[in-house]
Coordinates of C-alpha atoms and ligand atoms in Angstrom, one line a residue:
X450 CA 5.4 -24.1 -10.3
X451 CA 3.2 -21.8 -9.0
X452 CA 2.6 -18.8 -11.5
X453 CA 4.8 -16.0 -11.5
X454 CA 3.6 -13.0 -9.5
X455 CA 5.2 -10.0 -12.0
X456 CA 5.0 -7.1 -9.1
X457 CA 5.6 -3.1 -9.1
X458 CA 5.2 -0.1 -7.1
X459 CA 1.6 1.8 -7.7
X460 CA 2.5 5.1 -9.4
X461 CA 5.1 5.9 -12.6
X462 CA 4.2 3.2 -15.4
X463 CA 2.4 0.8 -12.5
X464 CA -0.5 0.2 -15.5
X465 CA 1.3 -0.2 -18.1
X466 CA 3.9 -2.8 -16.5
X467 CA 0.6 -5.0 -14.6
X468 CA -1.3 -4.8 -17.7
X469 CA 1.8 -6.1 -19.9
X470 CA 2.0 -8.5 -16.9
X471 CA -1.2 -9.6 -17.6
X472 CA -1.0 -10.0 -21.6
X473 CA 2.4 -12.5 -21.1
X474 CA -0.1 -14.8 -18.8
X475 CA 1.6 -13.5 -15.2
X476 CA -0.1 -13.0 -12.0
X477 CA 0.3 -9.8 -11.1
X478 CA 0.8 -7.6 -7.8
X479 CA 0.7 -3.7 -6.7
X480 CA 2.2 -2.3 -4.1
X481 CA 0.5 1.4 -3.3
X482 CA 1.4 3.6 -0.4
X483 CA -1.9 4.0 1.4
X484 CA -4.1 6.7 -0.2
X485 CA -2.7 5.6 -3.9
X486 CA -4.9 2.3 -3.8
X487 CA -7.8 3.9 -6.0
X488 CA -6.2 3.7 -9.1
X489 CA -5.0 0.6 -9.2
X490 CA -9.2 -0.5 -8.6
X491 CA -10.3 1.7 -11.0
X492 CA -8.1 -0.3 -13.5
X493 CA -8.1 -3.4 -12.8
X494 CA -5.1 -4.8 -13.6
X495 CA -3.4 -5.9 -10.3
X496 CA -4.6 -9.3 -8.7
X497 CA -3.1 -8.2 -5.6
X498 CA -3.0 -4.4 -4.0
X499 CA -0.3 -4.6 -0.9
X500 CA -0.7 -1.5 0.9
X501 CA 2.3 0.0 2.3
X502 CA 2.4 3.0 4.9
X503 CA 5.8 4.3 3.4
X504 CA 7.7 3.7 0.7
X505 CA 10.1 2.5 3.1
X506 CA 8.3 -0.2 3.6
X507 CA 9.4 -1.4 -0.1
X508 CA 12.6 -2.5 2.3
X509 CA 10.9 -5.2 4.5
X510 CA 8.9 -6.7 2.0
X511 CA 9.6 -10.5 1.9
X512 CA 8.9 -11.8 -1.8
X513 CA 6.2 -14.4 -2.6
X514 CA 7.1 -17.6 -4.3
X515 CA 8.2 -17.2 -8.0
X516 CA 7.3 -13.0 -7.5
X517 CA 9.8 -10.9 -9.7
X518 CA 9.6 -7.1 -9.0
X519 CA 9.6 -4.3 -11.7
X520 CA 11.6 -1.4 -10.8
X521 CA 10.9 2.1 -11.9
X522 CA 11.4 5.9 -11.4
X523 CA 9.7 5.8 -8.0
X524 CA 11.7 3.6 -6.5
X525 CA 14.6 5.5 -7.1
X526 CA 12.9 9.1 -6.7
X527 CA 11.8 7.8 -3.2
X528 CA 14.4 5.3 -1.5
X529 CA 17.6 6.3 -3.9
X530 CA 20.0 4.7 -2.9
X531 CA 18.4 2.2 -0.5
X532 CA 16.4 1.3 -3.8
X533 CA 19.7 -1.5 -4.2
X534 CA 18.2 -3.2 -0.6
X535 CA 14.9 -4.0 -1.4
X536 CA 14.6 -8.2 -1.1
X537 CA 12.2 -9.1 -4.2
X538 CA 14.4 -10.6 -7.0
X539 CA 14.0 -7.3 -9.3
X540 CA 14.3 -7.6 -12.9
X541 CA 17.7 -6.2 -13.9
X542 CA 20.6 -5.5 -12.8
X543 CA 20.2 -3.8 -9.7
X544 CA 23.7 -1.6 -10.3
X545 CA 22.6 0.1 -13.0
X546 CA 20.3 1.8 -10.7
X547 CA 23.3 3.0 -8.7
X548 CA 25.0 4.5 -11.9
X549 CA 21.9 6.1 -13.0
X550 CA 21.4 8.1 -9.6
X551 CA 24.6 9.5 -8.8
X552 CA 25.2 12.0 -11.6
X553 CA 29.2 11.7 -12.1
X554 CA 28.7 8.1 -13.0
X555 CA 25.5 8.8 -15.1
X556 CA 27.6 11.3 -17.2
X557 CA 31.0 9.0 -16.8
X558 CA 28.5 6.2 -18.5
X559 CA 27.5 8.0 -21.3
X560 CA 30.7 9.6 -21.9
X561 CA 32.7 6.2 -22.0
X562 CA 29.9 5.1 -24.5
X563 CA 31.0 7.8 -26.2
X564 CA 27.8 10.1 -26.6
X565 CA 28.6 14.1 -25.8
X566 CA 27.4 15.7 -22.7
X567 CA 26.7 19.0 -21.1
X568 CA 30.0 20.9 -20.2
X569 CA 30.2 21.4 -16.8
X570 CA 31.5 25.3 -15.2
X571 CA 33.1 26.6 -12.4
X572 CA 30.9 29.9 -11.7
X573 CA 33.9 32.2 -12.2
X574 CA 34.4 30.1 -15.7
X575 CA 30.7 30.7 -17.2
X576 CA 30.9 32.0 -20.9
X577 CA 27.4 31.7 -22.4
X578 CA 24.0 30.7 -21.3
X579 CA 24.4 27.9 -18.6
X580 CA 21.7 25.7 -16.3
X581 CA 22.4 25.9 -12.7
X582 CA 21.1 22.6 -11.0
X583 CA 20.7 21.2 -7.3
X584 CA 21.0 18.2 -5.9
X585 CA 17.8 16.1 -5.4
X586 CA 16.2 19.0 -7.4
X587 CA 13.4 16.8 -8.9
X588 CA 11.8 17.7 -12.4
X589 CA 14.4 20.4 -12.4
X590 CA 12.5 22.5 -9.7
X591 CA 14.5 25.4 -8.6
X592 CA 17.0 25.4 -11.7
X593 CA 17.5 28.9 -13.2
X594 CA 19.1 29.9 -15.7
X595 CA 22.3 32.4 -16.1
X596 CA 25.0 33.9 -18.3
X597 CA 27.6 35.2 -16.0
X598 CA 29.2 34.7 -12.9
X599 CA 27.6 38.0 -11.6
X600 CA 24.3 36.2 -12.8
X601 CA 24.9 33.4 -11.1
X602 CA 25.5 35.0 -7.8
X603 CA 23.0 37.3 -7.7
X604 CA 20.4 34.2 -8.6
X605 CA 22.3 32.2 -5.5
X606 CA 22.1 34.9 -3.3
X607 CA 18.3 35.7 -3.7
X608 CA 17.7 31.5 -3.4
X609 CA 19.6 31.8 -0.1
X610 CA 17.8 34.4 1.0
X611 CA 14.6 33.3 0.4
X612 CA 15.1 29.8 1.9
X613 CA 14.4 28.3 -1.1
X614 CA 17.8 26.5 -1.1
X615 CA 20.7 25.5 1.6
X616 CA 24.2 26.8 1.7
X617 CA 25.1 23.1 0.9
X618 CA 22.8 23.0 -2.0
X619 CA 24.6 26.2 -2.9
X620 CA 28.2 24.7 -3.0
X621 CA 27.3 21.4 -4.8
X622 CA 25.1 23.4 -7.3
X623 CA 26.2 21.6 -11.0
X624 CA 26.7 24.9 -13.7
X625 CA 25.8 23.4 -16.9
X626 CA 25.9 24.1 -20.6
X627 CA 22.5 24.6 -21.7
X628 CA 22.0 22.8 -24.6
X629 CA 19.1 25.0 -27.0
X630 CA 18.1 21.6 -28.4
X631 CA 14.4 19.7 -29.2
X632 CA 14.4 16.7 -26.8
X633 CA 14.1 12.9 -27.8
X634 CA 13.8 9.7 -25.3
X635 CA 14.4 6.8 -27.6
X636 CA 13.0 3.9 -25.3
X637 CA 15.5 0.8 -25.5
X638 CA 15.3 -2.5 -24.0
X639 CA 18.8 -4.6 -23.9
X640 CA 17.7 -8.1 -24.9
X641 CA 20.4 -11.0 -23.5
X642 CA 17.8 -13.9 -24.8
X643 CA 17.9 -12.6 -28.2
X644 CA 21.8 -11.0 -27.7
X645 CA 20.3 -7.7 -29.4
X646 CA 19.2 -4.1 -28.8
X647 CA 15.5 -2.6 -29.8
X648 CA 14.4 0.6 -29.8
X649 CA 10.8 0.1 -29.4
X650 CA 10.2 3.9 -28.8
X651 CA 10.3 7.3 -28.7
X652 CA 8.5 10.0 -26.2
X653 CA 9.5 13.9 -25.3
X654 CA 8.5 15.0 -22.3
X655 CA 5.6 17.9 -22.0
X656 CA 6.8 20.3 -18.9
X657 CA 5.5 22.7 -17.0
X658 CA 6.4 25.7 -17.1
X659 CA 9.2 25.5 -19.5
X660 CA 6.8 24.1 -22.1
X661 CA 4.6 27.1 -21.5
X662 CA 7.0 29.7 -22.0
X663 CA 7.1 29.8 -25.7
X664 CA 3.6 31.4 -25.9
X665 CA 5.4 34.2 -24.0
X666 CA 7.1 36.9 -26.0
X667 CA 10.8 36.6 -24.5
X668 CA 11.0 39.7 -23.4
X669 CA 8.3 40.5 -21.3
X670 CA 8.7 38.5 -17.8
X671 CA 11.7 37.0 -16.1
X672 CA 9.7 33.5 -15.8
X673 CA 12.4 30.6 -14.6
X674 CA 12.3 27.6 -16.2
X675 CA 10.8 24.6 -14.5
X676 CA 10.4 20.9 -15.7
X677 CA 8.5 19.7 -13.9
X678 CA 7.2 16.4 -16.0
X679 CA 3.2 16.1 -16.3
X680 CA 2.8 13.8 -19.5
X681 CA 4.5 12.9 -22.5
X682 CA 3.8 13.0 -26.3
X683 CA 4.6 10.5 -28.9
X684 CA 7.5 11.4 -31.4
X685 CA 9.0 9.1 -34.4
X686 CA 12.4 10.7 -35.6
X687 CA 13.0 11.7 -38.9
X688 CA 14.4 7.9 -40.4
X689 CA 17.8 9.4 -41.1
X690 CA 18.1 9.8 -37.4
X691 CA 17.3 6.5 -36.1
X692 CA 20.7 4.5 -37.5
X693 CA 22.0 7.2 -34.8
X694 CA 19.9 6.5 -32.1
X695 CA 20.7 2.6 -32.6
X696 CA 24.0 3.1 -32.6
X697 CA 23.9 5.2 -29.0
X698 CA 21.7 2.4 -27.9
X699 CA 24.4 -0.1 -28.8
X700 CA 27.6 1.9 -27.4
X701 CA 25.7 2.4 -24.3
X702 CA 25.3 -1.2 -23.3
X703 CA 28.7 -2.5 -24.5
X704 CA 30.3 1.0 -21.9
X705 CA 28.0 -0.5 -19.1
X706 CA 29.0 -4.1 -19.7
X707 CA 32.8 -2.9 -19.4
X708 CA 32.2 -0.5 -16.2
X709 CA 29.7 -2.7 -14.4
X710 CA 29.4 -6.1 -15.8
X711 CA 26.9 -7.5 -17.2
X712 CA 26.2 -3.7 -17.5
X713 CA 22.2 -2.9 -18.0
X714 CA 19.8 -5.1 -18.4
X715 CA 15.8 -4.8 -20.6
X716 CA 14.8 -2.1 -20.2
X717 CA 16.3 1.9 -20.5
X718 CA 16.5 5.4 -21.8
X719 CA 19.0 7.8 -23.3
X720 CA 17.7 11.4 -22.5
X721 CA 18.6 14.0 -25.9
X722 CA 18.5 17.0 -27.1
X723 CA 19.0 17.6 -30.5
X724 CA 20.4 21.0 -31.6
X725 CA 21.2 21.9 -35.5
X726 CA 24.8 20.7 -35.1
X727 CA 24.6 18.2 -32.7
X728 CA 22.9 15.3 -30.3
X729 CA 23.7 15.6 -26.4
X730 CA 22.7 13.3 -24.0
X731 CA 21.7 15.0 -20.7
X732 CA 21.2 12.0 -18.9
X733 CA 20.6 7.7 -18.9
X734 CA 18.6 5.6 -17.3
X735 CA 18.7 2.1 -16.5
X736 CA 14.9 1.2 -16.0
X737 CA 11.7 1.3 -18.2
X738 CA 10.6 5.2 -18.1
X739 CA 6.8 6.5 -17.7
X740 CA 7.2 8.0 -21.5
X741 CA 6.5 4.1 -22.5
X742 CA 3.4 3.8 -21.7
X743 CA 2.2 6.1 -24.7
X744 CA 2.4 2.4 -26.6
X745 CA 0.7 0.0 -24.4
X746 CA -0.9 -1.1 -28.2
X747 CA 3.2 -1.0 -29.4
X748 CA 5.1 1.9 -31.5
X749 CA 5.7 2.0 -34.9
X750 CA 8.9 0.5 -34.1
X751 CA 8.0 -2.3 -31.6
X752 CA 5.3 -3.2 -34.4
X753 CA 8.4 -3.6 -37.6
X754 CA 10.6 -5.5 -34.5
X755 CA 7.4 -7.6 -33.8
X756 CA 3.9 -7.4 -35.8
X757 CA 2.3 -7.2 -33.0
X758 CA 1.0 -4.7 -29.6
X759 CA 4.7 -4.8 -27.8
X760 CA 5.0 -2.4 -24.7
X761 CA 7.8 -2.2 -23.0
X762 CA 5.8 -3.9 -20.1
X763 CA 5.1 -6.6 -22.4
X764 CA 8.6 -7.3 -23.7
X765 CA 10.2 -7.5 -20.0
X766 CA 7.8 -10.1 -19.3
X767 CA 7.9 -11.7 -22.8
X768 CA 12.3 -11.7 -22.2
X769 CA 11.2 -13.3 -18.7
X770 CA 9.2 -16.0 -20.4
X771 CA 11.7 -16.8 -22.9
X772 CA 14.6 -16.9 -20.3
X773 CA 12.5 -19.4 -17.8
X774 CA 11.8 -21.2 -21.4
X775 CA 15.8 -21.7 -21.7
X776 CA 16.2 -21.8 -18.1
X777 CA 18.0 -18.6 -17.3
X778 CA 15.5 -16.5 -15.3
X779 CA 18.6 -16.4 -13.1
X780 CA 20.5 -14.1 -15.3
X781 CA 18.2 -11.7 -15.7
X782 CA 17.9 -11.0 -11.7
X783 CA 19.4 -9.1 -9.0
Ligands
ADP781 P1 15.3 15.4 -13.5 O1 16.8 14.7 -13.0 O2 14.6 15.4 -12.7 O3 15.4 14.4 -15.2 P2 17.1 16.3 -15.3 O4 18.5 17.3 -14.6 O5 17.5 15.4 -16.0 O6 16.2 16.4 -13.9 O7 16.4 18.2 -15.8 C1 15.4 18.0 -16.1 C2 15.0 18.7 -17.4 O8 15.8 20.0 -17.6 C3 15.3 18.0 -18.9 O9 14.2 16.8 -19.3 C4 15.5 18.9 -19.9 O10 14.2 19.2 -20.4 C5 16.6 20.3 -19.0 N1 17.2 20.4 -18.6 C6 18.8 19.7 -17.8 N2 20.0 19.8 -18.4 C7 19.4 20.7 -19.4 C8 20.8 21.5 -20.5 N3 21.4 21.6 -20.0 N4 20.2 22.2 -21.4 C9 19.0 22.5 -21.5 N5 18.1 21.7 -21.1 C10 18.7 20.8 -19.3

């Protein structure tokens, strides 16, 4: 049997994925949209670089023999629901990506897992600080904060007249309770080979301009926050919080198995905000998150579990290897 090839798209967490695959002894391949190849030439983690004209070309790529594709955020952000039509066998359950993409489904899964999500409002019921989101706003650009119906209407009118949003966007805007908490993104791995959910690390995102606003005194300027991620910072949780984080992961896996069997396989993440009173989830992610790249050498949590350098990508490849050994690889792919 020829060696297995682990492939992914060149962006997001590709450096980690390809390096983790190499560590586990697999061949590696990266699909790059024209102009993005250079990064993967400068960091030699891919044995093969395939150049694409556009992300759509991923849909017509024929799999090589023994190729497994590791999906990440770029696949979902660029192809949306069409990501499910990719022909290369994908690690994990593609159905999970569908539940991740559709905001209502995303919240439905969290609620099924008994994890609190922010409340939603209609504009005439706003009674506190809310965050207004538009569909498809990547990185929360164009989101705004408001705390009354009149403020809401004024801001919508301004965005419409500036051409920043369409009438359709205005109609489908989602008004959400603003959670004043610190963010925490635990990285989980659901292993069907070991029959357990592992928490391998935690990060927080470094977002512009929202992470810059604390440097200004509050009332001087009216600046709408944006949440464009520019990087990630490592975090460990207060130890007494860890049991709850583990429990969230277990419950999400149980809920997913109920709503779309077999549910989520492999890496996933829950985007949390922690207030002095409670823990609230903005959304879940059904695949590897970019913050895991912090832990190519392992995180404190992955060290406790494995006592070796276990990144999320390496964990994925380890699962593949063990599944092959038990002739169970098919269970991990869709
Ligand atoms: P994306 O899908 O691009 O990640 P999100 O809707 O998850 O966009 O939001 C981006 C960021 O906005 C989050 O990481 C978080 O910092 C902030 N955010 C989202 N929803 C809320 C909320 N209800 N309260 C406070 N902050 C929020």
